[in-house]
Amino acid sequence: MENINKEETKLRLVFGDVTLGVHGSNFSCIFSYQTGGLESLVKDGREWLYRTPRPTFWRAVTDNDRGNGFPIRSGVWLAADMFMKSMPVSVAVDGKNIPFPKAPLNNKYTGEETAESVEIAYCYETITVPSTIVAVCYTVSADAKIHVQVRYQGKKGLPELPVFGMRFVMPTLAEGYIYEGLSGETYPDRMAGGIAGTYEVKGLPVTPYLVPQECGMHMESKRVTVLRNTVLDNTAQKLRRSGLTVLQGEKPFAFSCLPYTAEELENATHQEELPPARRTVLCVLGAVRGVGGIDSWGTDVTEPYHIDATQDIAYDFYIE
């Protein structure tokens, strides 16, 4: 193909029937047209994805949220977090769009095509009424970075959002993470006590509230490295610790790194109802609703810390 440079390139592209493989130095990715996203990310021979990353809109509600009726007003976003419709995918190689390489068009390729960069753009339609669109674009470059650009299209008539971002589920429990940002647990309306620095968190701590709820957020983060030394292969011996790093794009991001999804936290009314901790759930977020807590009886979050779903939200980050 004319728009794929086969000379002096670093990424090797493999056009499958329903996937696009991107192979670089010591890493490889598989982008799926069926599951609607990045379904495999291998670094140092280790798989880092258990589920295809998707946009996320929900954080587990707090006692204060329940008191002010927030889950009743915005509960539609819980359903949107679990179910969404994938729309057509577009692919660009070295900055030039190519015909969508589905079968049988992909038979034109040999499996030896190379490029300096490849861009895969996904689009999702929410099941809200009215529905809206989220666009996610992955740009893989030969320097072993994946630039992720995420955009939510605001729509009149939708209730305020709990959060907006991307959720990555990893195959096994992380032994911890190191991040550069504010100390401790922080939220948009709870950042005054945070001190900027680099911090290491051992394990994936979940605050032991009587009723499991939202916890573990870190605002204004510049980077986070998730550390793992286990894989799903039961025959593997203890492995060398390996890390996957998320770096800020144009501006800092918020993140949480827990052993549960928001839905798993939401489904448990007591600590003993939480499932066994087996995975790592990393949420990289561009917007987070405040938690309030002005009193313990349900006063709503103050206006500056709401997320207006009628307005566009855009942010970006890098996976290194």
Short mmCIF file of C-alpha atoms in Angstrom, two decimals:
data_model
loop_
_atom_site.label_atom_id
_atom_site.label_comp_id
_atom_site.label_asym_id
_atom_site.label_seq_id
_atom_site.Cartn_x
_atom_site.Cartn_y
_atom_site.Cartn_z
CA MET A 1 0.00 0.00 0.00
CA GLU A 2 1.32 3.42 -0.91
CA ASN A 3 0.48 5.00 2.44
CA ILE A 4 2.39 2.41 4.48
CA ASN A 5 6.11 2.99 4.51
CA LYS A 6 7.99 -0.31 4.49
CA GLU A 7 11.41 1.30 4.91
CA GLU A 8 13.04 2.77 8.00
CA THR A 9 10.12 2.05 10.32
CA LYS A 10 9.76 0.57 13.78
CA LEU A 11 6.19 -0.68 14.24
CA ARG A 12 5.00 -3.86 12.54
CA LEU A 13 1.31 -3.99 11.67
CA VAL A 14 -0.74 -7.16 11.35
CA PHE A 15 -4.19 -6.69 9.79
CA GLY A 16 -6.42 -9.53 10.98
CA ASP A 17 -10.03 -10.21 10.11
CA VAL A 18 -11.38 -8.50 13.24
CA THR A 19 -8.24 -7.09 14.88
CA LEU A 20 -5.23 -4.90 14.19
CA GLY A 21 -1.96 -6.00 15.78
CA VAL A 22 0.73 -3.41 16.49
CA HIS A 23 4.15 -4.73 17.46
CA GLY A 24 7.05 -2.63 18.67
CA SER A 25 10.24 -3.07 20.63
CA ASN A 26 9.34 -5.14 23.72
CA PHE A 27 5.61 -4.43 23.50
CA SER A 28 2.59 -5.35 21.42
CA CYS A 29 -1.06 -4.29 21.19
CA ILE A 30 -4.16 -5.83 19.70
CA PHE A 31 -7.01 -3.50 18.78
CA SER A 32 -10.35 -5.24 18.30
CA TYR A 33 -13.15 -4.18 15.98
CA GLN A 34 -15.54 -6.58 17.72
CA THR A 35 -14.97 -5.71 21.39
CA GLY A 36 -14.58 -2.03 20.56
CA GLY A 37 -11.14 -1.17 21.86
CA LEU A 38 -7.67 -2.23 22.93
CA GLU A 39 -8.09 -5.88 23.95
CA SER A 40 -4.45 -6.81 24.57
CA LEU A 41 -1.42 -4.89 25.78
CA VAL A 42 1.71 -6.95 26.33
CA LYS A 43 4.85 -5.43 27.86
CA ASP A 44 7.94 -7.42 28.84
CA GLY A 45 6.04 -10.56 27.84
CA ARG A 46 3.26 -9.82 30.35
CA GLU A 47 -0.40 -9.18 29.55
CA TRP A 48 -1.75 -5.99 31.14
CA LEU A 49 -5.41 -6.14 30.12
CA TYR A 50 -8.15 -8.46 31.36
CA ARG A 51 -11.00 -6.53 29.74
CA THR A 52 -11.17 -4.10 26.83
CA PRO A 53 -10.90 -0.57 28.29
CA ARG A 54 -14.11 1.41 27.96
CA PRO A 55 -15.34 4.88 28.90
CA THR A 56 -16.53 5.05 32.50
CA PHE A 57 -19.20 7.35 33.92
CA TRP A 58 -19.91 5.98 37.39
CA ARG A 59 -18.22 6.05 40.76
CA ALA A 60 -19.73 4.17 43.69
CA VAL A 61 -22.06 6.48 45.58
CA THR A 62 -21.21 7.73 49.06
CA ASP A 63 -23.44 8.04 52.12
CA ASN A 64 -23.66 11.74 51.34
CA ASP A 65 -24.74 11.00 47.75
CA ARG A 66 -27.51 8.75 49.02
CA GLY A 67 -28.63 11.42 51.46
CA ASN A 68 -29.05 14.09 48.80
CA GLY A 69 -30.63 11.76 46.22
CA PHE A 70 -27.81 11.90 43.70
CA PRO A 71 -28.08 8.21 42.61
CA ILE A 72 -31.80 8.74 41.90
CA ARG A 73 -31.12 11.83 39.79
CA SER A 74 -28.13 10.38 37.92
CA GLY A 75 -28.61 6.60 38.12
CA VAL A 76 -28.86 6.37 34.33
CA TRP A 77 -25.06 6.72 34.24
CA LEU A 78 -24.68 3.42 36.12
CA ALA A 79 -26.42 1.64 33.24
CA ALA A 80 -24.38 3.63 30.72
CA ASP A 81 -21.22 2.54 32.53
CA MET A 82 -22.10 -1.12 32.04
CA PHE A 83 -23.58 -1.08 28.53
CA MET A 84 -22.74 0.99 25.47
CA LYS A 85 -22.87 0.64 21.73
CA SER A 86 -19.66 0.55 19.69
CA MET A 87 -19.79 2.45 16.42
CA PRO A 88 -17.60 2.23 13.27
CA VAL A 89 -13.82 2.27 13.73
CA SER A 90 -11.33 4.30 11.70
CA VAL A 91 -7.63 3.57 11.15
CA ALA A 92 -4.81 5.89 10.09
CA VAL A 93 -1.22 4.89 9.35
CA ASP A 94 1.53 7.51 9.53
CA GLY A 95 -1.11 10.23 9.70
CA LYS A 96 -3.08 9.07 6.64
CA ASN A 97 -6.50 7.44 6.83
CA ILE A 98 -6.71 4.04 5.15
CA PRO A 99 -9.78 2.06 4.05
CA PHE A 100 -11.15 0.21 7.04
CA PRO A 101 -9.14 -3.08 6.89
CA LYS A 102 -11.93 -5.57 7.54
CA ALA A 103 -12.10 -8.94 5.78
CA PRO A 104 -11.61 -9.50 2.88
CA LEU A 105 -9.83 -6.15 2.35
CA ASN A 106 -7.22 -7.14 4.92
CA ASN A 107 -6.04 -9.91 2.56
CA LYS A 108 -4.14 -7.24 0.65
CA TYR A 109 -1.67 -7.02 3.52
CA THR A 110 1.23 -9.39 4.12
CA GLY A 111 1.73 -9.09 7.90
CA GLU A 112 5.07 -7.38 7.32
CA GLU A 113 3.79 -3.80 6.91
CA THR A 114 5.56 -1.25 9.09
CA ALA A 115 4.93 2.33 10.16
CA GLU A 116 6.17 5.08 12.44
CA SER A 117 2.73 5.46 14.03
CA VAL A 118 -0.78 4.06 13.80
CA GLU A 119 -4.01 5.64 15.01
CA ILE A 120 -7.18 3.70 15.86
CA ALA A 121 -10.29 5.76 16.64
CA TYR A 122 -13.34 4.28 18.39
CA CYS A 123 -16.73 5.85 18.94
CA TYR A 124 -19.32 4.80 21.51
CA GLU A 125 -22.99 5.70 21.85
CA THR A 126 -24.44 5.75 25.37
CA ILE A 127 -27.74 4.08 26.24
CA THR A 128 -28.94 7.23 27.98
CA VAL A 129 -32.06 9.09 26.82
CA PRO A 130 -31.11 11.18 25.00
CA SER A 131 -27.98 9.30 23.94
CA THR A 132 -24.62 10.93 23.43
CA ILE A 133 -21.24 10.07 21.94
CA VAL A 134 -17.82 9.34 23.41
CA ALA A 135 -14.80 9.23 21.08
CA VAL A 136 -11.57 7.46 22.09
CA CYS A 137 -8.48 7.66 19.89
CA TYR A 138 -5.34 5.56 20.46
CA THR A 139 -2.14 6.65 18.71
CA VAL A 140 0.69 4.12 19.01
CA SER A 141 4.16 5.42 18.20
CA ALA A 142 7.46 3.66 17.74
CA ASP A 143 8.83 5.17 20.98
CA ALA A 144 6.61 2.69 22.92
CA LYS A 145 3.98 5.21 23.96
CA ILE A 146 0.25 5.12 23.38
CA HIS A 147 -1.44 8.51 23.29
CA VAL A 148 -5.06 8.20 24.41
CA GLN A 149 -7.44 11.06 23.58
CA VAL A 150 -10.92 10.93 25.07
CA ARG A 151 -13.85 13.22 24.29
CA TYR A 152 -17.38 13.28 25.68
CA GLN A 153 -20.01 15.11 23.67
CA GLY A 154 -22.30 17.11 25.94
CA LYS A 155 -26.03 16.69 25.39
CA LYS A 156 -28.90 18.77 26.69
CA GLY A 157 -31.29 16.82 28.88
CA LEU A 158 -28.76 14.53 30.57
CA PRO A 159 -28.29 14.55 34.37
CA GLU A 160 -24.95 15.47 35.94
CA LEU A 161 -22.15 12.93 35.75
CA PRO A 162 -20.44 11.17 38.68
CA VAL A 163 -17.12 10.89 36.77
CA PHE A 164 -15.86 10.73 33.22
CA GLY A 165 -12.82 8.81 32.01
CA MET A 166 -11.46 5.40 31.02
CA ARG A 167 -11.42 2.16 33.02
CA PHE A 168 -8.63 -0.41 32.63
CA VAL A 169 -9.03 -3.84 34.25
CA MET A 170 -5.78 -5.77 34.71
CA PRO A 171 -5.57 -9.59 34.99
CA THR A 172 -4.18 -9.91 38.53
CA LEU A 173 -3.84 -7.93 41.74
CA ALA A 174 -1.14 -5.29 41.67
CA GLU A 175 1.28 -5.21 44.56
CA GLY A 176 0.89 -1.44 44.64
CA TYR A 177 1.50 1.72 42.68
CA ILE A 178 3.72 4.78 42.64
CA TYR A 179 2.28 8.12 41.64
CA GLU A 180 3.26 11.76 41.32
CA GLY A 181 0.53 14.07 42.54
CA LEU A 182 -1.17 15.09 45.78
CA SER A 183 -0.69 13.11 48.97
CA GLY A 184 -3.46 10.92 50.32
CA GLU A 185 -7.00 10.50 49.05
CA THR A 186 -8.23 13.64 47.31
CA TYR A 187 -11.38 14.81 45.49
CA PRO A 188 -12.13 18.10 43.73
CA ASP A 189 -13.62 19.54 46.94
CA ARG A 190 -11.07 17.79 49.19
CA MET A 191 -7.64 18.82 47.89
CA ALA A 192 -6.54 21.53 50.32
CA GLY A 193 -4.60 19.11 52.52
CA GLY A 194 -2.82 17.36 49.65
CA ILE A 195 0.92 17.97 49.30
CA ALA A 196 2.48 17.62 45.86
CA GLY A 197 5.12 14.90 45.67
CA THR A 198 5.85 11.30 44.66
CA TYR A 199 4.22 8.58 46.76
CA GLU A 200 4.15 4.79 46.87
CA VAL A 201 1.02 2.91 47.92
CA LYS A 202 1.38 -0.70 49.04
CA GLY A 203 -1.37 -3.02 47.86
CA LEU A 204 -4.74 -1.78 46.65
CA PRO A 205 -6.34 -0.40 49.83
CA VAL A 206 -10.12 -0.06 50.05
CA THR A 207 -11.40 2.19 52.83
CA PRO A 208 -13.31 -0.13 55.23
CA TYR A 209 -16.55 1.84 55.42
CA LEU A 210 -19.45 -0.03 57.01
CA VAL A 211 -21.18 0.23 53.62
CA PRO A 212 -18.65 -0.07 50.75
CA GLN A 213 -18.57 3.13 48.73
CA GLU A 214 -16.40 5.43 46.63
CA CYS A 215 -12.80 5.73 47.84
CA GLY A 216 -9.18 5.94 46.74
CA MET A 217 -9.25 8.93 44.36
CA HIS A 218 -6.10 10.92 43.57
CA MET A 219 -6.50 14.32 41.92
CA GLU A 220 -4.01 16.46 39.97
CA SER A 221 -1.78 13.51 39.10
CA LYS A 222 1.11 13.74 36.65
CA ARG A 223 1.89 10.04 36.46
CA VAL A 224 1.08 6.67 38.01
CA THR A 225 2.94 3.37 37.67
CA VAL A 226 1.04 0.20 38.53
CA LEU A 227 3.33 -2.58 39.78
CA ARG A 228 2.62 -6.31 39.29
CA ASN A 229 4.59 -9.50 39.84
CA THR A 230 1.86 -12.03 39.04
CA VAL A 231 0.13 -13.35 35.91
CA LEU A 232 -2.82 -15.67 35.32
CA ASP A 233 -0.53 -18.59 34.39
CA ASN A 234 -0.65 -20.86 37.46
CA THR A 235 2.54 -22.62 36.38
CA ALA A 236 4.59 -19.41 36.37
CA GLN A 237 7.07 -18.90 39.16
CA LYS A 238 7.20 -15.61 41.04
CA LEU A 239 7.99 -13.00 38.42
CA ARG A 240 10.14 -9.93 38.41
CA ARG A 241 8.14 -6.85 39.31
CA SER A 242 7.03 -4.97 36.23
CA GLY A 243 5.27 -1.65 35.85
CA LEU A 244 2.91 0.05 33.44
CA THR A 245 2.91 3.85 33.54
CA VAL A 246 0.24 6.41 32.71
CA LEU A 247 1.52 9.94 32.07
CA GLN A 248 -0.42 13.17 31.93
CA GLY A 249 -1.16 14.71 28.56
CA GLU A 250 -2.02 18.37 28.23
CA LYS A 251 -3.03 18.58 31.89
CA PRO A 252 -2.96 16.40 35.04
CA PHE A 253 -5.51 13.62 35.45
CA ALA A 254 -7.33 11.98 38.34
CA PHE A 255 -7.12 8.26 39.02
CA SER A 256 -8.12 5.47 41.35
CA CYS A 257 -6.47 2.05 41.56
CA LEU A 258 -8.61 -0.50 43.39
CA PRO A 259 -9.34 -4.25 43.34
CA TYR A 260 -13.00 -3.60 42.44
CA THR A 261 -15.06 -1.88 39.80
CA ALA A 262 -17.54 0.80 40.84
CA GLU A 263 -20.36 -1.69 40.18
CA GLU A 264 -18.83 -4.28 42.52
CA LEU A 265 -18.55 -1.68 45.28
CA GLU A 266 -22.09 -0.52 44.56
CA ASN A 267 -23.49 -4.04 44.80
CA ALA A 268 -22.13 -4.69 48.31
CA THR A 269 -24.07 -3.38 51.29
CA HIS A 270 -21.48 -4.69 53.77
CA GLN A 271 -17.75 -5.40 53.56
CA GLU A 272 -18.22 -9.19 53.65
CA GLU A 273 -20.33 -8.98 50.48
CA LEU A 274 -17.41 -7.76 48.39
CA PRO A 275 -16.07 -10.46 46.05
CA PRO A 276 -12.54 -11.88 46.48
CA ALA A 277 -9.99 -9.33 45.31
CA ARG A 278 -8.52 -10.77 42.09
CA ARG A 279 -8.05 -7.93 39.59
CA THR A 280 -6.66 -4.42 39.39
CA VAL A 281 -9.07 -1.69 38.27
CA LEU A 282 -7.33 1.50 37.16
CA CYS A 283 -9.62 4.42 36.29
CA VAL A 284 -7.91 7.34 34.53
CA LEU A 285 -10.32 10.25 34.72
CA GLY A 286 -10.75 13.65 33.13
CA ALA A 287 -13.60 14.80 35.42
CA VAL A 288 -14.66 13.84 38.96
CA ARG A 289 -17.66 14.98 40.98
CA GLY A 290 -16.97 16.21 44.50
CA VAL A 291 -18.01 14.16 47.52
CA GLY A 292 -19.56 16.91 49.63
CA GLY A 293 -19.66 15.91 53.28
CA ILE A 294 -20.58 19.42 54.44
CA ASP A 295 -22.71 17.56 56.95
CA SER A 296 -23.54 13.88 57.32
CA TRP A 297 -27.21 14.23 56.40
CA GLY A 298 -27.11 14.75 52.66
CA THR A 299 -26.31 18.35 51.75
CA ASP A 300 -25.48 18.36 48.04
CA VAL A 301 -22.01 18.97 46.65
CA THR A 302 -21.41 22.68 46.10
CA GLU A 303 -21.91 23.96 42.55
CA PRO A 304 -18.25 24.25 41.40
CA TYR A 305 -17.76 20.51 42.00
CA HIS A 306 -20.63 19.17 39.87
CA ILE A 307 -20.02 17.74 36.35
CA ASP A 308 -22.40 19.25 33.81
CA ALA A 309 -23.33 16.50 31.33
CA THR A 310 -24.60 19.08 28.84
CA GLN A 311 -21.03 20.34 28.29
CA ASP A 312 -18.21 18.71 26.30
CA ILE A 313 -15.36 17.09 28.27
CA ALA A 314 -12.00 16.32 26.66
CA TYR A 315 -8.70 15.13 28.10
CA ASP A 316 -5.73 12.99 27.13
CA PHE A 317 -2.97 10.85 28.63
CA TYR A 318 -0.14 8.55 27.61
CA ILE A 319 0.45 4.88 28.38
CA GLU A 320 4.19 4.24 28.52
#
